[in-house]
XYZ file of C-alpha atoms in Angstrom:
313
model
C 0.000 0.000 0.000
C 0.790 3.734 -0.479
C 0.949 5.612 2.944
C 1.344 9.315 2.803
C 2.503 10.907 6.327
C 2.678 14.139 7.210
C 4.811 15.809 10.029
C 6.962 12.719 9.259
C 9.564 14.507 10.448
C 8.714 15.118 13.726
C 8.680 13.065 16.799
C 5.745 10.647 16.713
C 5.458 11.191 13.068
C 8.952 9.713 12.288
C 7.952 7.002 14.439
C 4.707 5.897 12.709
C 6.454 6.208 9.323
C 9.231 3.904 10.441
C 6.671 1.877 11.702
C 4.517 1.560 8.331
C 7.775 0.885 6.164
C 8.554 -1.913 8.313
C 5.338 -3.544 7.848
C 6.340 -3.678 3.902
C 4.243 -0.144 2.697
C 5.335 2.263 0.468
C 5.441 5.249 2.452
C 6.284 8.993 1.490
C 6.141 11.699 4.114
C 5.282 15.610 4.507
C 7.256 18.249 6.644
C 7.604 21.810 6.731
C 10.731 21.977 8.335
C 9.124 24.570 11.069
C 11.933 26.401 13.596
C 9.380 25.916 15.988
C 12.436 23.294 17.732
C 15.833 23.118 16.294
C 15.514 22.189 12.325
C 18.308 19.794 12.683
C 16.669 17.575 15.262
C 14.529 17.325 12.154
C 16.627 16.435 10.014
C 18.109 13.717 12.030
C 14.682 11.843 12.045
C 14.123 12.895 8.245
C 17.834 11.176 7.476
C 17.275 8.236 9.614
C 14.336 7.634 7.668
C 15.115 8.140 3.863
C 17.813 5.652 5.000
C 15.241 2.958 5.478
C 13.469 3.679 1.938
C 11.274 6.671 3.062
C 10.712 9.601 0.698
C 10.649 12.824 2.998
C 9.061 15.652 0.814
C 9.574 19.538 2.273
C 5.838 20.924 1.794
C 3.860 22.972 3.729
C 0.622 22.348 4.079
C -0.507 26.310 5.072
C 0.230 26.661 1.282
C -2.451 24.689 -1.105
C -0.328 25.036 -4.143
C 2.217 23.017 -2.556
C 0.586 19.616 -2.879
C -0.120 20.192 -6.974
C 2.193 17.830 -7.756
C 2.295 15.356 -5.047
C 0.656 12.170 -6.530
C -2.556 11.939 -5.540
C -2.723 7.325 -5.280
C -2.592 7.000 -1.617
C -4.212 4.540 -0.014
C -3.857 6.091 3.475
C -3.644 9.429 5.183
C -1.957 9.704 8.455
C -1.762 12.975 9.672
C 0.211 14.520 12.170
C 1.784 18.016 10.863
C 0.603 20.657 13.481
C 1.699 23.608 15.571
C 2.091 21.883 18.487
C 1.994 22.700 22.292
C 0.995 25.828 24.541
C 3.549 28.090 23.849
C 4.265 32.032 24.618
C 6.467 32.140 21.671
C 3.525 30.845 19.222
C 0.971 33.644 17.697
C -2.843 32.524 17.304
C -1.844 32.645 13.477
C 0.512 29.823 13.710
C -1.760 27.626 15.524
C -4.525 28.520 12.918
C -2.624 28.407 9.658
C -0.958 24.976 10.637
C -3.455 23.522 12.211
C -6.672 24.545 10.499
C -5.850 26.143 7.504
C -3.131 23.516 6.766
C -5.657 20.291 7.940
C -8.270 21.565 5.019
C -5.985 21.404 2.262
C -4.594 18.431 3.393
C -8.689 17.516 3.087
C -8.734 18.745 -0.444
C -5.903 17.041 -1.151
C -7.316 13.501 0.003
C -10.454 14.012 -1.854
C -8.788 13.853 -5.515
C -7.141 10.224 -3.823
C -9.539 7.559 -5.558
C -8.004 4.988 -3.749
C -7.746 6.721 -0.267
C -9.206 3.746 1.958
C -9.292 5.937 4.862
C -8.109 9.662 6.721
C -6.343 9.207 9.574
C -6.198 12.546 12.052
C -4.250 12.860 14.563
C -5.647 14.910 17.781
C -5.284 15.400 21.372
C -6.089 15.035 24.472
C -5.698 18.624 24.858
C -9.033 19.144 23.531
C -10.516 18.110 26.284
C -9.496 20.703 28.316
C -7.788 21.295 31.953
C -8.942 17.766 32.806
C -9.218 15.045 30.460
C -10.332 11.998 32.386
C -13.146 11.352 30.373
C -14.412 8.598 27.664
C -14.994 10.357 23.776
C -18.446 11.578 24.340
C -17.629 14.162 26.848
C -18.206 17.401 25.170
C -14.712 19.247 24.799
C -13.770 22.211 26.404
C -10.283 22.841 25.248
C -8.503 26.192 27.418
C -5.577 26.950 24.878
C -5.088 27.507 21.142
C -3.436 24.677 20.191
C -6.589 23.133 21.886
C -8.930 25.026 20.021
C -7.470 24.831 16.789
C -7.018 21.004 17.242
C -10.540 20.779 17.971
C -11.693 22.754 14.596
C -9.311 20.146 12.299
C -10.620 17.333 14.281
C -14.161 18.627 13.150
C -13.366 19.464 9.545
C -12.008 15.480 9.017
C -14.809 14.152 10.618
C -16.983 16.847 8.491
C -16.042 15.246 5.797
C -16.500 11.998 6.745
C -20.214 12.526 7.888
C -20.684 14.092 4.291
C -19.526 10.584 3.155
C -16.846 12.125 0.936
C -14.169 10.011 2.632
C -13.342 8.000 5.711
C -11.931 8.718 8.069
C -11.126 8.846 11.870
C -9.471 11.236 14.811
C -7.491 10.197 17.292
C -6.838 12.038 20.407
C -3.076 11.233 21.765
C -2.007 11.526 25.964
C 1.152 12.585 26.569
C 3.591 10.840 24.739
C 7.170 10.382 25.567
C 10.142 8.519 24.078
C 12.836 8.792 21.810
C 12.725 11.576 19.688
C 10.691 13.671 21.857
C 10.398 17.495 21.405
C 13.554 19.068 23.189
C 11.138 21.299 24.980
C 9.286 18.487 26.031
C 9.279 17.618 29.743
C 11.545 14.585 29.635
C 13.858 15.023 26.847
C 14.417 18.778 28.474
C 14.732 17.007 32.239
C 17.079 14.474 30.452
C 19.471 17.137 29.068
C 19.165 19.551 31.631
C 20.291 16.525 33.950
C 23.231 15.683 31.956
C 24.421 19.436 31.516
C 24.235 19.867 35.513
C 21.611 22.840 34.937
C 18.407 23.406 36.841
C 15.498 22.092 35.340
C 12.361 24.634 34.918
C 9.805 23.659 36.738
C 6.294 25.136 36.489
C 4.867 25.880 39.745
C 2.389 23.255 40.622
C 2.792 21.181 37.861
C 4.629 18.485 39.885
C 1.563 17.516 41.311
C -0.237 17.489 37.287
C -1.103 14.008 36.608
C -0.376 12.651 33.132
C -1.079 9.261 31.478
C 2.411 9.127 30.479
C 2.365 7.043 27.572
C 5.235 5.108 25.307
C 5.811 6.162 21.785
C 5.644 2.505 20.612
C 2.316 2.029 22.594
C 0.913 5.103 20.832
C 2.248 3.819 17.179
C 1.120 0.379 18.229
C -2.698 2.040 18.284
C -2.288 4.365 15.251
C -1.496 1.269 12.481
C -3.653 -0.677 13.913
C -6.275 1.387 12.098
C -5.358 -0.201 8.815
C -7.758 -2.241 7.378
C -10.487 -1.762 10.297
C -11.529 1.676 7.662
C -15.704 0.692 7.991
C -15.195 0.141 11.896
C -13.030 3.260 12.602
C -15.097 5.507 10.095
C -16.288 8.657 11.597
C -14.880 8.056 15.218
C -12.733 9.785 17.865
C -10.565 7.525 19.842
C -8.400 8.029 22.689
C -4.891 6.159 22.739
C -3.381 6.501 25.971
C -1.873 4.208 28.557
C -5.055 3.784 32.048
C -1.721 4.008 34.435
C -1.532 7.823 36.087
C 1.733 9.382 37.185
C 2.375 12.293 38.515
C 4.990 14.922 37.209
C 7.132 14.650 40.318
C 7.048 10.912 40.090
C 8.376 11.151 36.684
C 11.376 13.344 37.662
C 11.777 11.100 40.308
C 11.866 7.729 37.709
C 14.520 9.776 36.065
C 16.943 10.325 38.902
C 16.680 6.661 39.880
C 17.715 6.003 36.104
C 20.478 8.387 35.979
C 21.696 7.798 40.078
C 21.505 11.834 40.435
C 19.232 14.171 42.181
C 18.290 17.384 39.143
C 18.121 20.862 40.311
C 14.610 22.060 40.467
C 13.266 25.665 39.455
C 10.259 26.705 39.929
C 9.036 29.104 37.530
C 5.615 30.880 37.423
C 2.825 28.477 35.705
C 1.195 28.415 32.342
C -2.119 29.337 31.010
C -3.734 26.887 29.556
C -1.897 23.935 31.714
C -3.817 20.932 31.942
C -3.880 19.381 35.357
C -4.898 15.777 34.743
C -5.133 13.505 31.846
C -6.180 9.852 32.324
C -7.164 7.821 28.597
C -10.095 6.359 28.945
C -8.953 3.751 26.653
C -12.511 1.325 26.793
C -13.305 1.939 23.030
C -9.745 1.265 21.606
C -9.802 -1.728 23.173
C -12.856 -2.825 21.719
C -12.309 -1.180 18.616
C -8.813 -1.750 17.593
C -8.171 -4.600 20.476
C -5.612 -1.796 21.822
C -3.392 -2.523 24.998
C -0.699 -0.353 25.988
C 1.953 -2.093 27.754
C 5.236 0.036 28.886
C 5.748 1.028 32.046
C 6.627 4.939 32.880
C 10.058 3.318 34.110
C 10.970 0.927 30.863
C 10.093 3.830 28.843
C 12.164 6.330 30.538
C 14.802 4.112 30.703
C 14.955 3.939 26.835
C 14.662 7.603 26.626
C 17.727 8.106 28.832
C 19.630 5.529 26.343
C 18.291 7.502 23.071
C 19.794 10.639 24.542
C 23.203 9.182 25.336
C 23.444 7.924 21.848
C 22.908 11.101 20.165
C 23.723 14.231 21.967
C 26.908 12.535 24.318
């Protein structure tokens, strides 16, 4: 099959491409290239992956004209290109041209796809707001941008699947860590702050935020396991998460037992827009897509810490 992935590039989007090319696919990925984090932690995962066979094309999707010549015999649409997280540095613009503007013509693209067997979003848990402890019928109530604008491309895909235009499906990731993380990210930025002997920023009260930490390879494990299951899937939202809660401190904690060091701790004023609990309520991917996250906050972790020796030591 023909797999077409956009943000391919980035962290769980490099992941889910490597992921599909293993599995024998031919699979050709989208990315910007966005200074949003350092380009060349890009282009590591976009090297790593043309090494395996994987096409990475530089397009961005804010920009229509840019996919006029991108062949348009795909059999799938994953798509993960976004302005992600909560930001100061990132104007209402970005999140809306990347993640609203750019998820519609990424829409108009699909629909000149004859064979496109089905439209895979990629969303948040983010959209549901400062807690999201809840199953997919809970109405949203996202308190940030990138929530917001999330919630709007969720809604155009699924628009379009309601019209019966195309199928297609959303689903709504809970915080993901791993190899390849964001270098902003909580534990890649712990990691390296760790290593470098440098306080570690720590928003005030967010060590007692609790997070459904889950695995990158859990999350991938639930996003190809769409494939084929297009009729079941077709117009649904799905949570992929891992049940098990953590808090924040715990985490830090997990990562001081790994690297036999106590990190410096500064607390900095908090965020708007913050969430202060997510917990996947996982009940329909496990009927759904038989989905069953399985790495522990420690074994994942763990394999972080080793991913970050390996490349920036």
């Amino acid at each position: 099959m023909k797999i077409l992935v956009t943000g391919a590039a980035g962290y769980i989007g490099s992941h889910v491409a490597e992921r599909l090319k293993s599995l024998g696919n031919n699979v050709v990925g989208l990315d910007n290239f966005s200074d949003y984090y350092d380009v060349s932690l890009k282009k590591l995962n976009a090297k790593g992956l043309e090494e395996k066979g994987i096409r990475i094309e530089k397009i961005d999707l804010r920009y229509s004209e840019e996919l006029q010549n991108l062949p348009a015999d795909f059999n799938y649409i994953f798509h993960f290109a976004a302005q992600p997280g909560i930001s100061a540095a990132s104007s209402f613009e970005d999140y809306l041209g990347n993640n609203v503007i750019g998820t519609k013509n990424l829409l108009d693209f699909a629909l000149k796809n004859k064979k496109l067997a089905l439209f895979v979003n990629i969303g948040t848990s983010s959209i549901y707001g400062i807690n999201a402890a809840f199953d997919e019928s809970v109405p949203p109530t996202p308190v940030s941008h990138y929530g917001v604008t999330k919630l709007a491309a969720e809604q155009l895909v699924l628009e379009s699947s309601r019209l019966g235009d195309i199928k297609a499906c959303s689903l709504r990731l809970y915080s993901v860590y791993g190899p390849r993380e964001r270098p902003e990210k909580l534990y890649t930025k712990l990691i390296a702050n760790a290593f470098k002997n440098i306080p570690f920023p720590l928003y005030k009260g967010s060590e007692n935020h609790l997070r459904s930490f889950t695995y990158v390879q859990d999350i991938v494990d639930g996003v190809v396991s769409v494939i084929g299951l297009e009729d079941i899937v077709n117009n649904e939202i799905i949570n992929l998460g891992t049940e098990e809660e953590n808090t924040t401190q715990h985490g830090i904690e997990i990562v001081e037992q790994i690297l036999n060091k106590k990190i410096d701790l500064q607390i900095v004023e908090a965020r708007s827009g913050d969430q202060l609990r997510t917990k996947a309520v996982i009940d329909k991917a496990r009927k759904l897509l038989d989905y069953n996250p399985k790495t522990s906050l420690y074994e994942g972790l763990k394999v972080q810490v080793e991913w970050y020796q390996n490349n920036f030591l």
